[in-house]
Amino acid sequence: MLKFNEILGHEQIKQHFQTVIKLHMVSHAYILSGEKGMGKKSLANAFALTLLCEKGTGDPCMDCPSCRQILSDNHPDVIYITHEKPGSISVEDIRKQIQDTVMICPYSSHYKIYIMDEAEKMTPQAQNALLKTIEEPPAYAVILLLTTNEDAFLPTILSRCVKLPLKPLKDSTIKYYLQDEMNVDPADAAVYTSFARGNLGRAITIASSDNFRDFHKNMLVLLKYIKKMDISELLDEIKKMKDQEYDIYSCLDFMQMWYRDILMYKVTKDMNSLIFKDEYSVISSVSEKSSYAGIENILTAIDKARTRLQANVNTELTIELLLLVMKEN
């Protein structure tokens, strides 16, 4: 469990929480929204740690009884909402874990904190049950709703919560973390960072995944040698993607990054602007042989493939057409 100053990025949210704690202006309900892996749980836990610290200095001491209880997941005034059904949080869950307990005063703190992950899974009935608590909460109650989809909430819930959307981290921040904290090779860190799109949790997962390294290697082989492949070899590559259960959208992202590098080098002749710096010689060669129109055709075809897949067009046919465009351009 981290302190605020140990969490990368999200400076505005950290500053907001620290300010309201210092000024004793903590609201009764917050919505932390953002993709999975962006740090919602870390921020919620740091908030609970700081708010309940017995030293009250604005920075958790990590040693008082309250801090030690939170660090051991054993604080009676920090309640993590659970749900038995993986796909939904029911009205019964809200009643048993919030409504039936919220009027019981905190055991050892000035606040009683409820943290609900995957809050978008609340049914409408569950949200309406929660609304009653949010509308007339006891002074000590604080509810943190963590969600990947703020739009799933009823307008009445949204209007009564302080909304704190998490923003993507800078690529430089993620790359620095991968290289300095995880000892990832700089060339690999650049690729993982591009795939993460500002999501540190995703970057860490990718960097720790043997499957992603295999995916990375196989995709590079396809892209480097696609012009030399015949139709049967292209079909074999499509079969490999299917057999290896590659996420098809990740394949498209990888292709887009590769051809973005080719186009970037063709324009700038600057290898420092490349994501795939280790493939500099190949990218340089391909950029010299490719026309601007040809590269643009490929990038457009990748976008079209993504649109077709979203419209449920046959995956294998879509990828076959895309690979043919890559081969011909």
XYZ file of N, CA and C in Angstrom, residues 17 58 60 79 84 96 105 120 129 157 209 261 293 296 311:
45
model
N -7.275 15.382 -2.629
C -7.477 14.589 -1.420
C -6.690 15.172 -0.237
N -1.146 14.930 7.695
C -1.350 15.076 6.255
C -0.521 14.095 5.460
N 0.634 9.964 6.064
C 0.497 8.831 6.984
C 1.842 8.421 7.581
N -14.052 -0.422 4.942
C -14.853 -1.565 4.468
C -14.760 -1.649 2.953
N -20.810 -11.488 -4.585
C -20.676 -12.907 -4.946
C -20.812 -13.126 -6.440
N -26.651 -5.143 2.878
C -25.924 -5.854 3.938
C -24.619 -5.157 4.310
N -21.472 3.735 14.474
C -20.375 4.696 14.524
C -19.030 4.015 14.307
N -19.359 0.140 -11.329
C -20.253 0.178 -12.493
C -21.135 -1.067 -12.583
N -30.596 1.985 -3.879
C -30.410 1.711 -2.451
C -29.240 2.534 -1.914
N -26.964 9.512 -8.849
C -25.711 9.151 -8.176
C -24.612 10.132 -8.579
N 4.926 -10.159 -18.813
C 4.248 -11.256 -19.507
C 5.143 -11.955 -20.527
N 6.191 4.182 -37.317
C 7.645 4.362 -37.272
C 8.224 4.532 -38.677
N 2.239 7.476 -50.191
C 0.876 7.003 -50.485
C 0.701 5.564 -50.019
N 0.425 5.438 -46.223
C -0.891 5.962 -45.834
C -1.989 4.950 -46.135
N -17.701 -4.061 -36.224
C -19.010 -4.321 -36.838
C -19.255 -5.819 -37.015
